[in-house]
C-alpha cells in the first residue's frame, strides 16, 4: 500500500469535517456527503495523479503487470463517475467504461449497459454511435443493427477527429466481425492517443481504451476471428499486459488504504459498478418551450445510481460493526 500524500490526507479530513457539519439526521446522510465528495474533483478527494504516474512507470518498466492493474484500477474507479453530464443519456458508457475494462472484471460492462436500456440517442454523435454499437454487440438481434451500422458508417466518413472516428470504427468492426478493420483502427487509436489534449499525463502513458476494446473483442468475437486481430505496435500498448489481462487475476483494491474513518472509500472501490439508470426528466413538463424531442429524451438518473452505492456501503458498514 502507498502512503497518502500530505495534501491528499488534508483534503480527506477537510471534507470529512464538512460532511459532519452538514449531516443533520442519519449516518446514511453523512456517507452520502462523503461519497459525493469522492466524485467531486474540485474538493480534491482523489489520489494525486503524479504520484500514481510515477508508480505506473516503475511497474511498467519492471513488467509488474499485477501492480499495473491495481494502479489502473485505483485511477479508473475514481475517474469513472456515474455522474455523467446531465444534458445527455447513457451515451458516455462506451467512452467512460471501456478504459475500466483494462483493470476490472468484464462482466461489469453489463452493469453499465444493462439489457433494459433503450439505445443511446441523446448526446455527442461519437458517443451515441459508439454506445449504440456496444449495445448491439452485447445484445445481438435486439436492435435495428442495419440502421445503427449505417449511422456509424456515416459518422466514420465525417470530418470529425481521427481518434474519435477510429474509436467508433473499432466497435463497428467488432459488430461486423472484421478483424482487419479492428486491427487497423486499434493502431490508429494508439498512434493518436497522446495527442488528445484533455487527457492527463497518467491517461496518456498507456492507451487504456485500446486494452478495453481488445477485451470487448475477445469476449464477443468468434475465436477464429479474434485470433486474426493484430495487436497495436506502439509504446502506449504493452502486449504483455494484454496477455496478463486474459488470465483475469484482478485485484479490486486501491493502492491506497482508506482506513477508518474513511472506510467508505475502500468499499466504493470494492463494489461492482452500479446499474446504469436513466429517466425522462421532462416527460411530464408542460412548458411550451420544451420540444417533443426534449420531453421524450432520456437522461442519467444520478440519484437512483447514488442510492445503489449508498445501499452497498451501508450494508457493508453494518456488517463490519
Short mmCIF file of C-alpha atoms in Angstrom, two decimals:
data_model
loop_
_atom_site.label_atom_id
_atom_site.label_comp_id
_atom_site.label_asym_id
_atom_site.label_seq_id
_atom_site.Cartn_x
_atom_site.Cartn_y
_atom_site.Cartn_z
CA UNK A 1 0.00 0.00 0.00
CA UNK A 2 1.05 3.58 -0.66
CA UNK A 3 1.05 6.26 1.99
CA UNK A 4 -1.27 9.21 1.45
CA UNK A 5 0.40 12.37 0.26
CA UNK A 6 0.07 15.12 2.86
CA UNK A 7 -2.27 17.14 0.64
CA UNK A 8 -4.50 14.14 -0.02
CA UNK A 9 -4.84 13.35 3.68
CA UNK A 10 -5.61 17.01 4.43
CA UNK A 11 -8.27 17.02 1.71
CA UNK A 12 -9.89 13.91 3.18
CA UNK A 13 -10.04 15.42 6.65
CA UNK A 14 -11.27 18.76 5.35
CA UNK A 15 -14.20 17.20 3.55
CA UNK A 16 -14.98 14.87 6.43
CA UNK A 17 -15.37 17.88 8.70
CA UNK A 18 -17.76 19.47 6.19
CA UNK A 19 -19.75 16.24 5.96
CA UNK A 20 -20.01 16.07 9.76
CA UNK A 21 -21.22 19.68 9.91
CA UNK A 22 -23.83 19.18 7.18
CA UNK A 23 -25.15 15.86 8.49
CA UNK A 24 -28.30 16.54 10.45
CA UNK A 25 -30.15 13.25 10.62
CA UNK A 26 -28.58 9.88 9.77
CA UNK A 27 -25.35 8.02 9.11
CA UNK A 28 -26.58 7.47 5.58
CA UNK A 29 -26.65 11.22 5.02
CA UNK A 30 -23.09 11.51 6.31
CA UNK A 31 -21.85 8.82 3.94
CA UNK A 32 -23.78 10.42 1.10
CA UNK A 33 -21.81 13.62 1.70
CA UNK A 34 -18.52 11.74 1.85
CA UNK A 35 -19.09 9.71 -1.30
CA UNK A 36 -20.40 12.80 -3.06
CA UNK A 37 -17.07 14.44 -2.28
CA UNK A 38 -15.29 11.42 -3.72
CA UNK A 39 -16.92 12.29 -7.04
CA UNK A 40 -16.21 16.00 -6.75
CA UNK A 41 -12.70 16.66 -8.03
CA UNK A 42 -12.93 20.33 -7.06
CA UNK A 43 -12.75 19.25 -3.42
CA UNK A 44 -9.60 17.27 -4.05
CA UNK A 45 -10.81 13.86 -2.86
CA UNK A 46 -8.74 12.00 -5.39
CA UNK A 47 -5.31 10.42 -5.43
CA UNK A 48 -2.70 12.78 -6.81
CA UNK A 49 -2.08 11.65 -10.36
CA UNK A 50 1.65 12.49 -10.48
CA UNK A 51 2.32 10.04 -7.66
CA UNK A 52 0.28 7.36 -9.39
CA UNK A 53 2.03 8.04 -12.70
CA UNK A 54 5.43 7.51 -11.08
CA UNK A 55 4.18 4.22 -9.65
CA UNK A 56 2.79 3.18 -13.04
CA UNK A 57 6.03 3.99 -14.87
CA UNK A 58 8.05 1.96 -12.37
CA UNK A 59 5.66 -1.01 -12.63
CA UNK A 60 5.65 -0.85 -16.45
CA UNK A 61 9.44 -0.77 -16.56
CA UNK A 62 9.61 -3.83 -14.29
CA UNK A 63 6.82 -5.59 -16.25
CA UNK A 64 4.98 -5.96 -12.96
CA UNK A 65 1.57 -6.41 -14.54
CA UNK A 66 -0.24 -7.15 -11.30
CA UNK A 67 0.93 -3.83 -9.91
CA UNK A 68 -0.01 -2.06 -13.16
CA UNK A 69 -3.54 -3.45 -12.94
CA UNK A 70 -4.00 -2.23 -9.39
CA UNK A 71 -2.72 1.23 -10.28
CA UNK A 72 -5.02 1.40 -13.31
CA UNK A 73 -7.87 0.30 -11.07
CA UNK A 74 -7.09 2.96 -8.46
CA UNK A 75 -7.19 5.64 -11.14
CA UNK A 76 -10.14 4.39 -13.17
CA UNK A 77 -12.55 3.57 -10.37
CA UNK A 78 -12.14 7.11 -9.09
CA UNK A 79 -12.32 8.70 -12.54
CA UNK A 80 -15.24 6.53 -13.66
CA UNK A 81 -18.01 8.50 -12.05
CA UNK A 82 -21.58 7.68 -12.98
CA UNK A 83 -22.26 11.39 -12.60
CA UNK A 84 -22.25 11.76 -16.38
CA UNK A 85 -23.18 15.15 -17.87
CA UNK A 86 -26.82 15.82 -17.04
CA UNK A 87 -27.52 17.03 -20.58
CA UNK A 88 -27.39 13.56 -22.16
CA UNK A 89 -28.37 9.94 -21.68
CA UNK A 90 -26.09 6.92 -21.22
CA UNK A 91 -24.05 7.65 -24.38
CA UNK A 92 -20.90 8.12 -22.26
CA UNK A 93 -20.77 4.42 -21.41
CA UNK A 94 -18.69 3.33 -24.42
CA UNK A 95 -16.16 6.09 -23.77
CA UNK A 96 -16.01 6.07 -19.96
CA UNK A 97 -16.38 2.39 -19.13
CA UNK A 98 -14.15 0.81 -21.80
CA UNK A 99 -10.87 2.01 -20.16
CA UNK A 100 -12.13 0.49 -16.90
CA UNK A 101 -12.09 -2.94 -18.57
CA UNK A 102 -8.29 -2.75 -18.68
CA UNK A 103 -8.27 -3.34 -14.93
CA UNK A 104 -11.67 -4.74 -13.86
CA UNK A 105 -13.97 -7.68 -14.48
CA UNK A 106 -15.50 -7.81 -17.94
CA UNK A 107 -18.89 -8.72 -16.50
CA UNK A 108 -19.29 -5.20 -15.10
CA UNK A 109 -20.00 -3.98 -18.62
CA UNK A 110 -23.48 -5.47 -18.16
CA UNK A 111 -23.99 -3.31 -15.07
CA UNK A 112 -23.00 -0.22 -17.01
CA UNK A 113 -25.00 -1.27 -20.06
CA UNK A 114 -27.96 -3.37 -18.86
CA UNK A 115 -30.31 -5.01 -21.32
CA UNK A 116 -33.30 -2.83 -20.44
CA UNK A 117 -31.66 0.41 -21.64
CA UNK A 118 -33.07 1.95 -24.81
CA UNK A 119 -30.50 2.78 -27.47
CA UNK A 120 -28.27 5.77 -26.78
CA UNK A 121 -29.68 8.73 -28.67
CA UNK A 122 -29.15 11.92 -26.71
CA UNK A 123 -25.62 13.31 -26.87
CA UNK A 124 -22.44 13.80 -28.88
CA UNK A 125 -22.55 11.83 -32.20
CA UNK A 126 -19.29 10.00 -31.48
CA UNK A 127 -20.55 8.88 -28.07
CA UNK A 128 -24.03 7.95 -29.33
CA UNK A 129 -22.61 5.89 -32.20
CA UNK A 130 -20.04 4.10 -30.05
CA UNK A 131 -22.51 3.23 -27.27
CA UNK A 132 -25.24 2.18 -29.71
CA UNK A 133 -22.77 -0.17 -31.39
CA UNK A 134 -21.72 -1.52 -27.99
CA UNK A 135 -25.35 -2.23 -27.14
CA UNK A 136 -25.71 -4.15 -30.41
CA UNK A 137 -22.54 -6.13 -29.62
CA UNK A 138 -23.75 -7.08 -26.16
CA UNK A 139 -27.34 -7.85 -27.13
CA UNK A 140 -27.24 -9.19 -30.66
CA UNK A 141 -30.54 -9.24 -32.50
CA UNK A 142 -32.32 -6.86 -30.12
CA UNK A 143 -31.88 -3.65 -32.12
CA UNK A 144 -32.15 -2.47 -35.73
CA UNK A 145 -28.49 -3.17 -36.45
CA UNK A 146 -28.59 -2.08 -40.09
CA UNK A 147 -29.71 1.43 -39.15
CA UNK A 148 -27.10 1.65 -36.40
CA UNK A 149 -24.38 0.41 -38.76
CA UNK A 150 -25.43 2.92 -41.42
CA UNK A 151 -25.31 5.77 -38.88
CA UNK A 152 -21.87 4.65 -37.69
CA UNK A 153 -20.51 4.40 -41.23
CA UNK A 154 -21.79 7.92 -41.94
CA UNK A 155 -20.00 9.17 -38.82
CA UNK A 156 -16.76 7.38 -39.70
CA UNK A 157 -16.80 9.11 -43.10
CA UNK A 158 -17.26 12.53 -41.46
CA UNK A 159 -14.58 15.13 -40.77
CA UNK A 160 -14.51 14.59 -37.03
CA UNK A 161 -11.17 13.90 -35.33
CA UNK A 162 -9.19 10.86 -36.47
CA UNK A 163 -9.06 9.27 -33.00
CA UNK A 164 -12.81 9.58 -32.48
CA UNK A 165 -13.70 8.12 -35.87
CA UNK A 166 -11.27 5.24 -35.30
CA UNK A 167 -12.82 4.60 -31.90
CA UNK A 168 -16.29 4.22 -33.39
CA UNK A 169 -14.79 2.10 -36.19
CA UNK A 170 -13.46 -0.38 -33.62
CA UNK A 171 -16.92 -1.03 -32.24
CA UNK A 172 -18.27 -1.32 -35.77
CA UNK A 173 -15.53 -3.81 -36.63
CA UNK A 174 -16.39 -5.96 -33.62
CA UNK A 175 -20.08 -5.94 -34.53
CA UNK A 176 -19.29 -6.84 -38.15
CA UNK A 177 -16.62 -9.39 -37.09
CA UNK A 178 -14.00 -7.67 -39.24
CA UNK A 179 -10.52 -8.44 -37.81
CA UNK A 180 -8.67 -6.31 -40.35
CA UNK A 181 -10.80 -3.24 -39.71
CA UNK A 182 -10.40 -3.69 -35.96
CA UNK A 183 -6.62 -4.15 -36.21
CA UNK A 184 -6.13 -1.06 -38.38
CA UNK A 185 -8.21 1.17 -36.14
CA UNK A 186 -6.65 -0.06 -32.89
CA UNK A 187 -3.33 1.03 -34.37
CA UNK A 188 -4.74 4.46 -35.27
CA UNK A 189 -6.12 4.87 -31.75
CA UNK A 190 -2.74 4.18 -30.15
CA UNK A 191 -0.85 6.40 -32.61
CA UNK A 192 -3.16 9.35 -31.93
CA UNK A 193 -3.89 8.68 -28.27
CA UNK A 194 -1.34 11.01 -26.66
CA UNK A 195 -2.42 13.93 -28.88
CA UNK A 196 -5.71 14.28 -27.06
CA UNK A 197 -5.09 17.44 -25.09
CA UNK A 198 -7.63 16.89 -22.33
CA UNK A 199 -6.01 13.67 -21.09
CA UNK A 200 -3.80 13.75 -18.00
CA UNK A 201 -0.21 12.55 -18.21
CA UNK A 202 -1.39 9.37 -16.47
CA UNK A 203 -4.08 8.86 -19.09
CA UNK A 204 -1.64 9.38 -21.96
CA UNK A 205 1.01 6.96 -20.68
CA UNK A 206 -0.84 3.82 -21.82
CA UNK A 207 -3.85 3.63 -24.14
CA UNK A 208 -6.33 2.09 -21.74
CA UNK A 209 -9.03 2.47 -24.41
CA UNK A 210 -7.19 0.05 -26.67
CA UNK A 211 -6.84 -2.51 -23.89
CA UNK A 212 -10.56 -2.25 -23.17
CA UNK A 213 -11.53 -2.60 -26.82
CA UNK A 214 -9.44 -5.76 -27.15
CA UNK A 215 -11.22 -7.17 -24.09
CA UNK A 216 -14.60 -6.41 -25.69
CA UNK A 217 -13.42 -8.10 -28.90
CA UNK A 218 -12.11 -11.15 -27.07
CA UNK A 219 -15.44 -11.72 -25.33
CA UNK A 220 -17.65 -11.08 -28.36
CA UNK A 221 -15.80 -12.24 -31.50
CA UNK A 222 -15.71 -15.87 -32.63
CA UNK A 223 -12.41 -17.39 -31.57
CA UNK A 224 -11.14 -17.84 -35.12
CA UNK A 225 -11.85 -14.16 -35.92
CA UNK A 226 -10.30 -12.88 -32.70
CA UNK A 227 -7.05 -14.75 -33.39
CA UNK A 228 -6.71 -12.75 -36.62
CA UNK A 229 -6.74 -9.42 -34.78
CA UNK A 230 -3.30 -7.73 -34.80
CA UNK A 231 -2.49 -6.03 -31.53
CA UNK A 232 -1.13 -2.46 -31.86
CA UNK A 233 2.59 -1.86 -32.20
CA UNK A 234 3.07 1.23 -30.10
CA UNK A 235 4.72 2.45 -26.91
CA UNK A 236 1.29 3.10 -25.36
CA UNK A 237 0.30 -0.58 -25.69
CA UNK A 238 2.06 -3.37 -23.81
CA UNK A 239 1.19 -6.74 -25.36
CA UNK A 240 2.49 -8.46 -22.24
CA UNK A 241 -0.03 -6.62 -20.10
CA UNK A 242 -2.77 -7.56 -22.55
CA UNK A 243 -1.86 -11.23 -22.25
CA UNK A 244 -1.75 -10.92 -18.46
CA UNK A 245 -5.28 -9.49 -18.50
CA UNK A 246 -6.59 -12.59 -20.24
CA UNK A 247 -5.81 -14.61 -17.11
CA UNK A 248 -8.22 -12.44 -15.16
CA UNK A 249 -6.17 -12.28 -11.92
CA UNK A 250 -7.58 -8.89 -10.98
CA UNK A 251 -7.38 -7.07 -7.64
CA UNK A 252 -10.35 -4.89 -6.63
CA UNK A 253 -8.46 -2.61 -4.29
CA UNK A 254 -6.90 0.82 -4.33
CA UNK A 255 -3.16 1.12 -3.87
CA UNK A 256 -4.09 3.46 -1.01
CA UNK A 257 -5.60 2.05 2.17
CA UNK A 258 -8.62 4.08 3.25
CA UNK A 259 -8.74 3.05 6.88
CA UNK A 260 -11.28 4.38 9.40
CA UNK A 261 -12.67 6.99 9.36
CA UNK A 262 -12.50 6.82 5.55
CA UNK A 263 -13.52 3.20 5.10
CA UNK A 264 -16.40 4.04 2.75
CA UNK A 265 -13.89 4.77 0.01
CA UNK A 266 -12.43 1.27 0.25
CA UNK A 267 -16.00 -0.05 -0.06
CA UNK A 268 -16.68 2.05 -3.15
CA UNK A 269 -13.53 0.59 -4.71
CA UNK A 270 -14.65 -2.88 -3.71
CA UNK A 271 -18.19 -2.77 -5.11
CA UNK A 272 -19.04 -3.51 -8.76
CA UNK A 273 -20.25 -0.66 -10.94
CA UNK A 274 -23.82 0.34 -10.16
CA UNK A 275 -26.51 -0.43 -12.72
CA UNK A 276 -26.97 2.49 -15.11
CA UNK A 277 -30.32 4.17 -14.54
CA UNK A 278 -31.96 6.71 -16.86
CA UNK A 279 -35.24 8.63 -16.83
CA UNK A 280 -37.26 11.05 -18.93
CA UNK A 281 -36.65 14.19 -16.93
CA UNK A 282 -39.02 16.46 -18.83
CA UNK A 283 -41.73 13.97 -19.81
CA UNK A 284 -44.46 15.49 -17.64
CA UNK A 285 -43.37 19.11 -18.03
CA UNK A 286 -45.96 21.42 -19.62
CA UNK A 287 -43.62 24.26 -20.56
CA UNK A 288 -44.23 25.37 -24.14
CA UNK A 289 -40.53 25.98 -24.76
CA UNK A 290 -39.79 22.26 -24.50
CA UNK A 291 -39.70 20.43 -27.81
CA UNK A 292 -41.25 16.99 -28.19
CA UNK A 293 -37.76 15.59 -28.68
CA UNK A 294 -36.53 17.05 -25.40
CA UNK A 295 -39.63 15.97 -23.48
CA UNK A 296 -39.13 12.36 -24.59
CA UNK A 297 -35.33 12.30 -24.22
CA UNK A 298 -33.64 10.18 -21.55
CA UNK A 299 -31.08 11.45 -19.04
CA UNK A 300 -28.82 9.83 -16.45
CA UNK A 301 -30.59 9.35 -13.11
CA UNK A 302 -27.82 10.29 -10.69
CA UNK A 303 -29.95 9.93 -7.58
CA UNK A 304 -31.02 6.37 -8.35
CA UNK A 305 -27.42 5.34 -9.03
CA UNK A 306 -26.11 7.08 -5.92
CA UNK A 307 -28.69 5.15 -3.90
CA UNK A 308 -27.26 1.86 -5.17
CA UNK A 309 -23.81 2.86 -3.95
CA UNK A 310 -25.10 4.00 -0.58
CA UNK A 311 -27.10 0.79 -0.16
CA UNK A 312 -23.94 -1.24 -0.72
CA UNK A 313 -21.79 0.88 1.60
CA UNK A 314 -24.33 1.00 4.42
CA UNK A 315 -24.91 -2.76 4.30
CA UNK A 316 -21.17 -3.45 4.42
CA UNK A 317 -20.62 -0.99 7.27
CA UNK A 318 -23.43 -2.59 9.25
CA UNK A 319 -21.75 -5.96 8.81
CA UNK A 320 -18.38 -4.57 9.92
CA UNK A 321 -19.90 -3.09 13.06
#
